[in-house]
């Protein structure tokens, strides 16, 4: 809160002060220049740049389909099947309009996340947002990772800034001389970023709490213990505060998965992070029956939940329907052994910016819908006002708001 207050009062000088304090380097220019963008592109391989293009394409196709379906649904809401409202002199029109400006927070620090650029910038671009701002913490050299910069430009960002942490959220929410404020802030981050987003949400819209990664896996005797272990490891490597766990009905399966983890972790890359994450936050829950597994999964409501059980690879089987219809808490539900969360983090067309801390119970992943506003237009005539006059009087009297009634009644004199 003190950082946010300082940024609100002192703008750029406060932002630069906290960048120097937390990153140990003085920042003179917050905005990434055209020259820096050009230099960043020269430092990445063609293969990396093509991969970012593929990611942008896959997401773009998904978001276009979502928008078309939602637009069709919105159009249907404008049609009154009975015609009664139109006969009474009331017409309504609903449309989807893009938010004017958004700020996309891209984490840095322990790893680089150009994929998170595409996950936030691409749906904003597909929605038609005119001003798309990317902020990301610079490294010790005072620069943002080159691939992150290239991805931001490739996917449609209009501005890129070298700033992270709570000070970046404050700049986006309140505006500074260098960084004009935005209408909404989206993107994942650490606990300080998420707390800052919550603190500014009374003045600037935010997408969700998207904190450290969470992965739950429901496994049975048909599951491959090594694949389960590899999926847990793939998400645990993000940071030491990720939460990765397994839910099963079999003690034997639980022991097999435990043994696979013990075998794989000592020789894997990023093992110090993985080991601390799993030992501190991980668990294997052995439940009595399927209902107990479902209840636990919905109670935890993890960011990702994989169903690696018998026949879950086959669409529309009774067991798959039974689980997918009852499991409603996960931010993203993945069915079958060939739908790993590691793939959805990148190139299966779904978004990896997902709700954590149980917020999967109330919303799904970031999508084009987060960048669109439902605009409603109403037109009524005197006939419509006359038709509602008596019930309006009863309701305004009941609520003690007589001037509401008078404002309508006067139009009928």
mmCIF file of C-alpha atoms in Angstrom:
data_model
loop_
_atom_site.group_PDB
_atom_site.id
_atom_site.type_symbol
_atom_site.label_atom_id
_atom_site.label_comp_id
_atom_site.label_asym_id
_atom_site.label_seq_id
_atom_site.Cartn_x
_atom_site.Cartn_y
_atom_site.Cartn_z
ATOM 1 C CA UNK A 1 0.000 0.000 0.000
ATOM 2 C CA UNK A 2 2.838 2.406 0.783
ATOM 3 C CA UNK A 3 4.366 1.734 -2.655
ATOM 4 C CA UNK A 4 1.027 2.385 -4.368
ATOM 5 C CA UNK A 5 0.496 5.587 -2.378
ATOM 6 C CA UNK A 6 3.974 6.804 -3.296
ATOM 7 C CA UNK A 7 3.434 6.089 -7.007
ATOM 8 C CA UNK A 8 0.060 7.844 -6.895
ATOM 9 C CA UNK A 9 1.639 10.962 -5.354
ATOM 10 C CA UNK A 10 5.017 11.066 -7.070
ATOM 11 C CA UNK A 11 4.572 9.224 -10.366
ATOM 12 C CA UNK A 12 7.700 8.415 -12.373
ATOM 13 C CA UNK A 13 10.137 9.349 -9.615
ATOM 14 C CA UNK A 14 8.525 6.836 -7.233
ATOM 15 C CA UNK A 15 8.431 4.126 -9.922
ATOM 16 C CA UNK A 16 12.142 4.629 -10.664
ATOM 17 C CA UNK A 17 12.962 4.670 -6.955
ATOM 18 C CA UNK A 18 11.391 1.246 -6.395
ATOM 19 C CA UNK A 19 12.950 -0.191 -9.541
ATOM 20 C CA UNK A 20 16.343 0.886 -8.173
ATOM 21 C CA UNK A 21 15.517 -0.483 -4.711
ATOM 22 C CA UNK A 22 14.305 -3.912 -5.855
ATOM 23 C CA UNK A 23 16.412 -4.433 -9.001
ATOM 24 C CA UNK A 24 19.552 -2.631 -7.895
ATOM 25 C CA UNK A 25 19.784 -0.572 -11.078
ATOM 26 C CA UNK A 26 18.911 3.010 -11.951
ATOM 27 C CA UNK A 27 16.293 3.347 -14.692
ATOM 28 C CA UNK A 28 16.395 6.544 -16.714
ATOM 29 C CA UNK A 29 13.860 5.765 -19.442
ATOM 30 C CA UNK A 30 10.839 3.633 -18.493
ATOM 31 C CA UNK A 31 9.465 3.095 -21.993
ATOM 32 C CA UNK A 32 11.136 0.607 -24.312
ATOM 33 C CA UNK A 33 12.276 2.592 -27.347
ATOM 34 C CA UNK A 34 11.973 1.655 -31.023
ATOM 35 C CA UNK A 35 15.748 1.140 -31.039
ATOM 36 C CA UNK A 36 15.521 -1.293 -28.102
ATOM 37 C CA UNK A 37 12.731 -3.202 -29.851
ATOM 38 C CA UNK A 38 14.879 -3.519 -32.967
ATOM 39 C CA UNK A 39 17.844 -4.705 -30.884
ATOM 40 C CA UNK A 40 15.683 -7.253 -29.081
ATOM 41 C CA UNK A 41 14.491 -8.742 -32.381
ATOM 42 C CA UNK A 42 18.099 -9.112 -33.538
ATOM 43 C CA UNK A 43 18.954 -11.163 -30.443
ATOM 44 C CA UNK A 44 16.363 -13.910 -30.891
ATOM 45 C CA UNK A 45 16.395 -16.794 -33.335
ATOM 46 C CA UNK A 46 14.041 -17.212 -36.273
ATOM 47 C CA UNK A 47 12.798 -20.405 -34.653
ATOM 48 C CA UNK A 48 11.812 -18.521 -31.477
ATOM 49 C CA UNK A 49 10.116 -15.754 -33.461
ATOM 50 C CA UNK A 50 8.168 -18.297 -35.536
ATOM 51 C CA UNK A 51 7.091 -20.069 -32.329
ATOM 52 C CA UNK A 52 5.684 -16.792 -30.976
ATOM 53 C CA UNK A 53 3.862 -16.347 -34.291
ATOM 54 C CA UNK A 54 2.385 -19.844 -34.011
ATOM 55 C CA UNK A 55 1.259 -19.158 -30.442
ATOM 56 C CA UNK A 56 -0.355 -15.882 -31.531
ATOM 57 C CA UNK A 57 -2.085 -17.696 -34.407
ATOM 58 C CA UNK A 58 -3.471 -20.547 -32.285
ATOM 59 C CA UNK A 59 -4.790 -18.145 -29.671
ATOM 60 C CA UNK A 60 -6.168 -15.803 -32.328
ATOM 61 C CA UNK A 61 -8.196 -18.599 -33.925
ATOM 62 C CA UNK A 62 -9.619 -19.599 -30.534
ATOM 63 C CA UNK A 63 -10.494 -16.032 -29.575
ATOM 64 C CA UNK A 64 -12.113 -15.318 -32.951
ATOM 65 C CA UNK A 65 -14.358 -18.359 -32.524
ATOM 66 C CA UNK A 66 -15.265 -17.267 -29.000
ATOM 67 C CA UNK A 67 -16.145 -13.775 -30.187
ATOM 68 C CA UNK A 68 -18.311 -15.020 -33.058
ATOM 69 C CA UNK A 69 -20.234 -17.344 -30.753
ATOM 70 C CA UNK A 70 -20.731 -14.669 -28.116
ATOM 71 C CA UNK A 71 -21.825 -12.111 -30.706
ATOM 72 C CA UNK A 72 -24.375 -14.587 -32.016
ATOM 73 C CA UNK A 73 -25.646 -15.170 -28.477
ATOM 74 C CA UNK A 74 -25.869 -11.413 -27.875
ATOM 75 C CA UNK A 75 -27.863 -10.943 -31.081
ATOM 76 C CA UNK A 76 -30.344 -13.549 -29.929
ATOM 77 C CA UNK A 77 -30.959 -11.625 -26.699
ATOM 78 C CA UNK A 78 -32.198 -8.692 -28.804
ATOM 79 C CA UNK A 79 -35.007 -10.778 -30.257
ATOM 80 C CA UNK A 80 -38.211 -10.792 -28.245
ATOM 81 C CA UNK A 81 -39.958 -14.067 -29.197
ATOM 82 C CA UNK A 82 -43.384 -12.805 -28.169
ATOM 83 C CA UNK A 83 -43.047 -9.308 -29.564
ATOM 84 C CA UNK A 84 -44.752 -8.002 -26.427
ATOM 85 C CA UNK A 85 -42.070 -5.478 -25.465
ATOM 86 C CA UNK A 86 -41.961 -3.981 -28.947
ATOM 87 C CA UNK A 87 -45.756 -3.752 -28.978
ATOM 88 C CA UNK A 88 -45.535 -1.844 -25.694
ATOM 89 C CA UNK A 89 -43.049 0.600 -27.212
ATOM 90 C CA UNK A 90 -39.760 -0.663 -25.778
ATOM 91 C CA UNK A 91 -36.772 -1.700 -27.869
ATOM 92 C CA UNK A 92 -33.372 -2.824 -26.602
ATOM 93 C CA UNK A 93 -30.121 -3.331 -28.427
ATOM 94 C CA UNK A 94 -27.068 -5.141 -27.069
ATOM 95 C CA UNK A 95 -23.592 -5.130 -28.560
ATOM 96 C CA UNK A 96 -20.021 -5.947 -27.579
ATOM 97 C CA UNK A 97 -17.615 -3.015 -27.510
ATOM 98 C CA UNK A 98 -13.884 -3.214 -26.707
ATOM 99 C CA UNK A 99 -12.378 -1.633 -23.608
ATOM 100 C CA UNK A 100 -10.341 1.431 -24.602
ATOM 101 C CA UNK A 101 -7.065 0.607 -22.850
ATOM 102 C CA UNK A 102 -5.539 -2.334 -20.952
ATOM 103 C CA UNK A 103 -2.306 -2.985 -19.110
ATOM 104 C CA UNK A 104 -0.768 -6.459 -19.410
ATOM 105 C CA UNK A 105 1.585 -7.474 -16.601
ATOM 106 C CA UNK A 106 4.254 -9.935 -17.756
ATOM 107 C CA UNK A 107 6.273 -11.580 -14.954
ATOM 108 C CA UNK A 108 10.061 -11.747 -14.975
ATOM 109 C CA UNK A 109 12.577 -12.698 -12.316
ATOM 110 C CA UNK A 110 13.172 -16.443 -12.047
ATOM 111 C CA UNK A 111 12.071 -17.162 -15.619
ATOM 112 C CA UNK A 112 11.063 -15.331 -18.772
ATOM 113 C CA UNK A 113 7.491 -15.504 -19.997
ATOM 114 C CA UNK A 114 7.059 -14.424 -23.629
ATOM 115 C CA UNK A 115 4.176 -16.914 -23.773
ATOM 116 C CA UNK A 116 2.313 -14.803 -21.181
ATOM 117 C CA UNK A 117 2.634 -11.858 -23.564
ATOM 118 C CA UNK A 118 0.631 -13.702 -26.202
ATOM 119 C CA UNK A 119 -1.874 -14.953 -23.621
ATOM 120 C CA UNK A 120 -2.786 -11.392 -22.586
ATOM 121 C CA UNK A 121 -2.019 -9.237 -25.641
ATOM 122 C CA UNK A 122 -3.543 -11.482 -28.325
ATOM 123 C CA UNK A 123 -7.097 -11.629 -26.886
ATOM 124 C CA UNK A 124 -6.943 -7.863 -26.289
ATOM 125 C CA UNK A 125 -5.949 -7.372 -29.924
ATOM 126 C CA UNK A 126 -8.710 -9.711 -31.140
ATOM 127 C CA UNK A 127 -11.234 -7.773 -29.038
ATOM 128 C CA UNK A 128 -10.243 -4.517 -30.724
ATOM 129 C CA UNK A 129 -8.567 -2.766 -27.784
ATOM 130 C CA UNK A 130 -6.800 0.314 -29.184
ATOM 131 C CA UNK A 131 -4.185 0.846 -26.454
ATOM 132 C CA UNK A 132 -2.437 -2.297 -25.204
ATOM 133 C CA UNK A 133 0.311 -1.616 -22.649
ATOM 134 C CA UNK A 134 2.879 -4.225 -21.602
ATOM 135 C CA UNK A 135 4.864 -3.850 -18.375
ATOM 136 C CA UNK A 136 7.566 -6.289 -17.297
ATOM 137 C CA UNK A 137 10.362 -6.137 -14.711
ATOM 138 C CA UNK A 138 13.830 -5.602 -16.195
ATOM 139 C CA UNK A 139 16.766 -7.811 -15.294
ATOM 140 C CA UNK A 140 19.950 -6.709 -13.538
ATOM 141 C CA UNK A 141 21.121 -5.214 -16.816
ATOM 142 C CA UNK A 142 18.130 -2.853 -16.809
ATOM 143 C CA UNK A 143 16.581 -4.525 -19.858
ATOM 144 C CA UNK A 144 13.556 -6.726 -20.477
ATOM 145 C CA UNK A 145 14.206 -10.161 -21.934
ATOM 146 C CA UNK A 146 14.541 -9.754 -25.757
ATOM 147 C CA UNK A 147 12.022 -12.506 -26.570
ATOM 148 C CA UNK A 148 9.443 -10.873 -24.288
ATOM 149 C CA UNK A 149 9.901 -7.557 -26.122
ATOM 150 C CA UNK A 150 9.712 -9.225 -29.550
ATOM 151 C CA UNK A 151 6.601 -11.153 -28.525
ATOM 152 C CA UNK A 152 4.902 -7.979 -27.270
ATOM 153 C CA UNK A 153 5.525 -6.204 -30.558
ATOM 154 C CA UNK A 154 4.575 -9.258 -32.636
ATOM 155 C CA UNK A 155 1.281 -9.795 -30.805
ATOM 156 C CA UNK A 156 0.110 -6.182 -30.973
ATOM 157 C CA UNK A 157 1.273 -4.242 -27.907
ATOM 158 C CA UNK A 158 1.254 -0.485 -28.506
ATOM 159 C CA UNK A 159 3.570 0.386 -25.572
ATOM 160 C CA UNK A 160 6.175 -1.547 -23.562
ATOM 161 C CA UNK A 161 7.622 -0.403 -20.215
ATOM 162 C CA UNK A 162 10.579 -1.610 -18.110
ATOM 163 C CA UNK A 163 8.865 -1.782 -14.753
ATOM 164 C CA UNK A 164 7.552 -4.566 -12.513
ATOM 165 C CA UNK A 165 6.168 -5.290 -9.071
ATOM 166 C CA UNK A 166 3.636 -3.233 -7.154
ATOM 167 C CA UNK A 167 5.078 -0.036 -8.663
ATOM 168 C CA UNK A 168 4.071 -1.218 -12.151
ATOM 169 C CA UNK A 169 0.516 -1.885 -10.985
ATOM 170 C CA UNK A 170 0.402 1.570 -9.370
ATOM 171 C CA UNK A 171 1.601 3.237 -12.579
ATOM 172 C CA UNK A 172 -1.041 1.431 -14.664
ATOM 173 C CA UNK A 173 -3.809 2.195 -12.169
ATOM 174 C CA UNK A 174 -3.058 5.847 -11.390
ATOM 175 C CA UNK A 175 -0.977 6.959 -14.355
ATOM 176 C CA UNK A 176 2.350 8.787 -14.394
ATOM 177 C CA UNK A 177 3.970 11.228 -16.794
ATOM 178 C CA UNK A 178 5.563 8.347 -18.713
ATOM 179 C CA UNK A 179 2.812 5.744 -18.286
ATOM 180 C CA UNK A 180 -0.779 6.992 -18.800
ATOM 181 C CA UNK A 181 -3.359 5.057 -16.750
ATOM 182 C CA UNK A 182 -5.331 2.189 -18.229
ATOM 183 C CA UNK A 183 -8.943 1.051 -17.820
ATOM 184 C CA UNK A 184 -8.108 -2.531 -16.855
ATOM 185 C CA UNK A 185 -5.077 -4.497 -15.624
ATOM 186 C CA UNK A 186 -4.618 -8.153 -16.574
ATOM 187 C CA UNK A 187 -1.939 -10.806 -16.250
ATOM 188 C CA UNK A 188 -0.284 -13.140 -13.742
ATOM 189 C CA UNK A 189 2.253 -12.214 -11.098
ATOM 190 C CA UNK A 190 3.689 -12.984 -7.687
ATOM 191 C CA UNK A 191 1.962 -12.291 -4.405
ATOM 192 C CA UNK A 192 2.960 -8.614 -4.277
ATOM 193 C CA UNK A 193 1.634 -7.992 -7.779
ATOM 194 C CA UNK A 194 -1.654 -9.721 -6.956
ATOM 195 C CA UNK A 195 -2.068 -7.846 -3.680
ATOM 196 C CA UNK A 196 -1.391 -4.585 -5.532
ATOM 197 C CA UNK A 197 -4.002 -5.481 -8.167
ATOM 198 C CA UNK A 198 -6.567 -6.111 -5.449
ATOM 199 C CA UNK A 199 -5.723 -2.810 -3.701
ATOM 200 C CA UNK A 200 -6.212 -0.732 -6.865
ATOM 201 C CA UNK A 201 -9.335 -2.591 -8.020
ATOM 202 C CA UNK A 202 -11.628 0.017 -6.464
ATOM 203 C CA UNK A 203 -10.425 2.459 -9.140
ATOM 204 C CA UNK A 204 -9.165 0.280 -11.993
ATOM 205 C CA UNK A 205 -10.707 -2.959 -13.220
ATOM 206 C CA UNK A 206 -8.653 -6.150 -12.911
ATOM 207 C CA UNK A 207 -9.066 -9.580 -14.452
ATOM 208 C CA UNK A 208 -8.521 -11.975 -11.541
ATOM 209 C CA UNK A 209 -6.112 -13.196 -8.899
ATOM 210 C CA UNK A 210 -3.610 -15.111 -11.052
ATOM 211 C CA UNK A 211 -0.878 -16.105 -8.637
ATOM 212 C CA UNK A 212 1.574 -19.003 -8.374
ATOM 213 C CA UNK A 213 0.753 -22.065 -10.481
ATOM 214 C CA UNK A 214 -1.592 -24.762 -9.183
ATOM 215 C CA UNK A 215 -1.964 -28.249 -10.685
ATOM 216 C CA UNK A 216 -4.173 -31.059 -9.463
ATOM 217 C CA UNK A 217 -4.257 -34.525 -11.055
ATOM 218 C CA UNK A 218 -6.982 -37.126 -10.539
ATOM 219 C CA UNK A 219 -5.360 -40.530 -11.106
ATOM 220 C CA UNK A 220 -6.375 -44.196 -10.967
ATOM 221 C CA UNK A 221 -4.819 -47.608 -11.640
ATOM 222 C CA UNK A 222 -4.791 -46.907 -15.392
ATOM 223 C CA UNK A 223 -2.606 -43.820 -14.958
ATOM 224 C CA UNK A 224 1.065 -43.873 -15.872
ATOM 225 C CA UNK A 225 2.866 -42.862 -12.641
ATOM 226 C CA UNK A 226 5.800 -41.408 -14.573
ATOM 227 C CA UNK A 227 3.544 -39.171 -16.700
ATOM 228 C CA UNK A 228 1.775 -37.968 -13.548
ATOM 229 C CA UNK A 229 5.135 -37.207 -11.933
ATOM 230 C CA UNK A 230 6.409 -35.389 -15.045
ATOM 231 C CA UNK A 231 3.290 -33.202 -15.138
ATOM 232 C CA UNK A 232 3.696 -32.311 -11.455
ATOM 233 C CA UNK A 233 7.356 -31.462 -12.069
ATOM 234 C CA UNK A 234 6.497 -29.355 -15.148
ATOM 235 C CA UNK A 235 4.331 -27.016 -13.074
ATOM 236 C CA UNK A 236 6.467 -27.126 -9.921
ATOM 237 C CA UNK A 237 9.428 -25.715 -11.872
ATOM 238 C CA UNK A 238 7.680 -22.318 -12.126
ATOM 239 C CA UNK A 239 8.523 -21.281 -8.571
ATOM 240 C CA UNK A 240 8.940 -22.502 -4.999
ATOM 241 C CA UNK A 241 5.395 -21.471 -4.066
ATOM 242 C CA UNK A 242 3.488 -23.486 -6.681
ATOM 243 C CA UNK A 243 0.924 -26.032 -5.476
ATOM 244 C CA UNK A 244 0.973 -29.442 -7.193
ATOM 245 C CA UNK A 245 -1.009 -32.409 -5.913
ATOM 246 C CA UNK A 246 -2.691 -35.727 -6.778
ATOM 247 C CA UNK A 247 -6.119 -37.082 -5.847
ATOM 248 C CA UNK A 248 -6.707 -40.833 -6.109
ATOM 249 C CA UNK A 249 -8.680 -43.709 -4.567
ATOM 250 C CA UNK A 250 -5.680 -46.060 -4.568
ATOM 251 C CA UNK A 251 -2.879 -46.227 -2.016
ATOM 252 C CA UNK A 252 -0.913 -48.295 -4.516
ATOM 253 C CA UNK A 253 -1.200 -45.554 -7.157
ATOM 254 C CA UNK A 254 -0.183 -42.976 -4.562
ATOM 255 C CA UNK A 255 2.972 -44.944 -3.698
ATOM 256 C CA UNK A 256 3.857 -45.444 -7.380
ATOM 257 C CA UNK A 257 3.602 -41.717 -8.068
ATOM 258 C CA UNK A 258 5.663 -40.943 -4.974
ATOM 259 C CA UNK A 259 8.392 -43.330 -6.158
ATOM 260 C CA UNK A 260 8.399 -41.775 -9.640
ATOM 261 C CA UNK A 261 8.877 -38.309 -8.142
ATOM 262 C CA UNK A 262 11.717 -39.520 -5.931
ATOM 263 C CA UNK A 263 13.389 -41.085 -8.962
ATOM 264 C CA UNK A 264 12.973 -38.152 -11.380
ATOM 265 C CA UNK A 265 13.549 -35.025 -9.269
ATOM 266 C CA UNK A 266 17.233 -35.573 -8.321
ATOM 267 C CA UNK A 267 18.351 -35.616 -11.968
ATOM 268 C CA UNK A 268 15.996 -33.027 -13.470
ATOM 269 C CA UNK A 269 16.758 -29.410 -14.345
ATOM 270 C CA UNK A 270 15.568 -26.685 -11.915
ATOM 271 C CA UNK A 271 15.455 -29.424 -9.271
ATOM 272 C CA UNK A 272 16.059 -27.113 -6.303
ATOM 273 C CA UNK A 273 12.907 -25.129 -7.138
ATOM 274 C CA UNK A 274 10.911 -28.285 -7.909
ATOM 275 C CA UNK A 275 11.974 -30.099 -4.750
ATOM 276 C CA UNK A 276 11.109 -27.185 -2.464
ATOM 277 C CA UNK A 277 7.782 -26.578 -4.187
ATOM 278 C CA UNK A 278 6.615 -30.197 -3.989
ATOM 279 C CA UNK A 279 7.954 -30.842 -0.475
ATOM 280 C CA UNK A 280 6.420 -27.633 0.929
ATOM 281 C CA UNK A 281 3.110 -27.447 -0.925
ATOM 282 C CA UNK A 282 2.501 -30.806 -2.617
ATOM 283 C CA UNK A 283 0.466 -33.771 -1.424
ATOM 284 C CA UNK A 284 -1.226 -36.976 -2.564
ATOM 285 C CA UNK A 285 -4.762 -37.401 -1.223
ATOM 286 C CA UNK A 286 -6.256 -40.895 -1.036
ATOM 287 C CA UNK A 287 -10.057 -40.697 -1.062
ATOM 288 C CA UNK A 288 -12.665 -43.346 -0.278
ATOM 289 C CA UNK A 289 -14.760 -42.926 -3.429
ATOM 290 C CA UNK A 290 -15.307 -40.845 -6.557
ATOM 291 C CA UNK A 291 -17.696 -38.417 -4.856
ATOM 292 C CA UNK A 292 -15.068 -37.613 -2.244
ATOM 293 C CA UNK A 293 -12.499 -36.981 -4.999
ATOM 294 C CA UNK A 294 -14.875 -34.622 -6.798
ATOM 295 C CA UNK A 295 -15.748 -32.809 -3.564
ATOM 296 C CA UNK A 296 -12.060 -32.291 -2.731
ATOM 297 C CA UNK A 297 -11.205 -31.129 -6.271
ATOM 298 C CA UNK A 298 -14.030 -28.567 -6.234
ATOM 299 C CA UNK A 299 -13.110 -27.387 -2.748
ATOM 300 C CA UNK A 300 -9.479 -26.739 -3.717
ATOM 301 C CA UNK A 301 -10.521 -25.402 -7.157
ATOM 302 C CA UNK A 302 -7.010 -25.516 -8.639
ATOM 303 C CA UNK A 303 -5.832 -23.497 -11.591
ATOM 304 C CA UNK A 304 -5.319 -26.686 -13.679
ATOM 305 C CA UNK A 305 -6.954 -30.044 -13.058
ATOM 306 C CA UNK A 306 -5.968 -33.098 -15.119
ATOM 307 C CA UNK A 307 -8.203 -36.182 -15.358
ATOM 308 C CA UNK A 308 -5.811 -39.085 -15.982
ATOM 309 C CA UNK A 309 -8.255 -41.916 -15.414
ATOM 310 C CA UNK A 310 -9.536 -44.875 -17.413
ATOM 311 C CA UNK A 311 -11.343 -43.934 -20.658
ATOM 312 C CA UNK A 312 -10.815 -40.201 -20.069
ATOM 313 C CA UNK A 313 -9.122 -40.086 -23.491
ATOM 314 C CA UNK A 314 -12.381 -41.145 -25.176
ATOM 315 C CA UNK A 315 -14.855 -38.276 -25.714
ATOM 316 C CA UNK A 316 -18.323 -38.503 -24.214
ATOM 317 C CA UNK A 317 -17.883 -41.723 -22.242
ATOM 318 C CA UNK A 318 -20.019 -42.146 -19.082
ATOM 319 C CA UNK A 319 -17.012 -41.795 -16.759
ATOM 320 C CA UNK A 320 -15.755 -38.702 -18.560
ATOM 321 C CA UNK A 321 -19.200 -37.062 -18.528
ATOM 322 C CA UNK A 322 -19.661 -37.972 -14.865
ATOM 323 C CA UNK A 323 -16.427 -36.233 -13.904
ATOM 324 C CA UNK A 324 -16.478 -33.248 -16.274
ATOM 325 C CA UNK A 325 -20.063 -32.365 -15.390
ATOM 326 C CA UNK A 326 -19.455 -32.534 -11.655
ATOM 327 C CA UNK A 327 -16.020 -30.904 -11.500
ATOM 328 C CA UNK A 328 -16.843 -27.206 -11.808
ATOM 329 C CA UNK A 329 -14.172 -25.539 -9.682
ATOM 330 C CA UNK A 330 -11.056 -25.874 -11.836
ATOM 331 C CA UNK A 331 -9.803 -22.924 -13.848
ATOM 332 C CA UNK A 332 -8.948 -25.323 -16.689
ATOM 333 C CA UNK A 333 -10.053 -28.959 -16.900
ATOM 334 C CA UNK A 334 -7.830 -31.300 -18.933
ATOM 335 C CA UNK A 335 -9.011 -34.793 -19.827
ATOM 336 C CA UNK A 336 -6.902 -37.736 -20.926
ATOM 337 C CA UNK A 337 -3.210 -38.528 -20.788
ATOM 338 C CA UNK A 338 -2.475 -36.510 -23.932
ATOM 339 C CA UNK A 339 -3.829 -33.203 -22.596
ATOM 340 C CA UNK A 340 -1.000 -32.152 -20.271
ATOM 341 C CA UNK A 341 -1.036 -28.731 -18.636
ATOM 342 C CA UNK A 342 2.460 -28.150 -20.032
ATOM 343 C CA UNK A 343 1.026 -28.162 -23.572
ATOM 344 C CA UNK A 344 -1.893 -25.871 -22.694
ATOM 345 C CA UNK A 345 0.630 -23.451 -21.227
ATOM 346 C CA UNK A 346 1.739 -22.847 -24.800
ATOM 347 C CA UNK A 347 0.122 -24.147 -27.956
ATOM 348 C CA UNK A 348 -3.259 -25.878 -27.651
ATOM 349 C CA UNK A 349 -5.272 -22.693 -28.128
ATOM 350 C CA UNK A 350 -6.253 -22.249 -24.466
ATOM 351 C CA UNK A 351 -5.076 -19.446 -22.215
ATOM 352 C CA UNK A 352 -2.594 -20.091 -19.409
ATOM 353 C CA UNK A 353 -3.604 -16.982 -17.448
ATOM 354 C CA UNK A 354 -5.976 -18.761 -15.090
ATOM 355 C CA UNK A 355 -7.635 -18.112 -11.718
ATOM 356 C CA UNK A 356 -5.845 -19.344 -8.589
ATOM 357 C CA UNK A 357 -6.592 -19.342 -4.849
ATOM 358 C CA UNK A 358 -10.009 -20.928 -5.409
ATOM 359 C CA UNK A 359 -11.281 -18.279 -7.830
ATOM 360 C CA UNK A 360 -11.787 -21.026 -10.425
ATOM 361 C CA UNK A 361 -15.170 -21.525 -8.756
ATOM 362 C CA UNK A 362 -16.373 -18.207 -10.155
ATOM 363 C CA UNK A 363 -14.500 -17.658 -13.438
ATOM 364 C CA UNK A 364 -12.403 -19.325 -16.122
ATOM 365 C CA UNK A 365 -9.205 -18.333 -17.884
ATOM 366 C CA UNK A 366 -8.454 -15.003 -19.499
ATOM 367 C CA UNK A 367 -10.174 -14.631 -22.869
ATOM 368 C CA UNK A 368 -11.488 -12.116 -25.344
ATOM 369 C CA UNK A 369 -14.486 -11.654 -23.013
ATOM 370 C CA UNK A 370 -12.212 -9.898 -20.488
ATOM 371 C CA UNK A 371 -11.578 -7.136 -23.028
ATOM 372 C CA UNK A 372 -15.161 -6.587 -24.164
ATOM 373 C CA UNK A 373 -17.976 -4.654 -22.535
ATOM 374 C CA UNK A 374 -21.661 -5.425 -23.063
ATOM 375 C CA UNK A 375 -23.250 -2.201 -24.311
ATOM 376 C CA UNK A 376 -27.047 -1.951 -23.927
ATOM 377 C CA UNK A 377 -29.198 0.724 -25.568
ATOM 378 C CA UNK A 378 -32.851 1.239 -24.572
ATOM 379 C CA UNK A 379 -35.543 3.259 -26.358
ATOM 380 C CA UNK A 380 -39.092 3.503 -24.986
ATOM 381 C CA UNK A 381 -42.163 5.683 -25.730
ATOM 382 C CA UNK A 382 -45.055 7.066 -23.691
ATOM 383 C CA UNK A 383 -47.078 3.925 -24.235
ATOM 384 C CA UNK A 384 -44.415 1.874 -22.505
ATOM 385 C CA UNK A 385 -44.219 4.302 -19.568
ATOM 386 C CA UNK A 386 -48.007 4.273 -19.207
ATOM 387 C CA UNK A 387 -48.020 0.468 -19.159
ATOM 388 C CA UNK A 388 -45.576 0.299 -16.234
ATOM 389 C CA UNK A 389 -46.969 3.208 -14.203
ATOM 390 C CA UNK A 390 -49.024 1.253 -11.620
ATOM 391 C CA UNK A 391 -46.378 -1.365 -10.724
ATOM 392 C CA UNK A 392 -43.747 1.397 -10.766
ATOM 393 C CA UNK A 393 -45.772 3.345 -8.150
ATOM 394 C CA UNK A 394 -46.030 0.260 -5.948
ATOM 395 C CA UNK A 395 -42.298 -0.431 -6.138
ATOM 396 C CA UNK A 396 -41.124 3.166 -5.617
ATOM 397 C CA UNK A 397 -43.463 3.516 -2.633
ATOM 398 C CA UNK A 398 -42.160 0.259 -1.174
ATOM 399 C CA UNK A 399 -38.567 1.452 -1.497
ATOM 400 C CA UNK A 400 -39.276 4.975 -0.307
ATOM 401 C CA UNK A 401 -38.092 6.634 -3.537
ATOM 402 C CA UNK A 402 -41.057 8.790 -4.629
ATOM 403 C CA UNK A 403 -39.070 10.969 -7.025
ATOM 404 C CA UNK A 404 -38.414 7.988 -9.252
ATOM 405 C CA UNK A 405 -42.182 7.765 -9.804
ATOM 406 C CA UNK A 406 -42.602 11.511 -10.315
ATOM 407 C CA UNK A 407 -39.841 11.570 -12.956
ATOM 408 C CA UNK A 408 -41.814 9.018 -14.993
ATOM 409 C CA UNK A 409 -45.330 10.331 -14.272
ATOM 410 C CA UNK A 410 -44.463 13.854 -15.426
ATOM 411 C CA UNK A 411 -43.718 12.590 -18.913
ATOM 412 C CA UNK A 412 -47.319 11.418 -19.234
ATOM 413 C CA UNK A 413 -48.953 14.796 -18.440
#
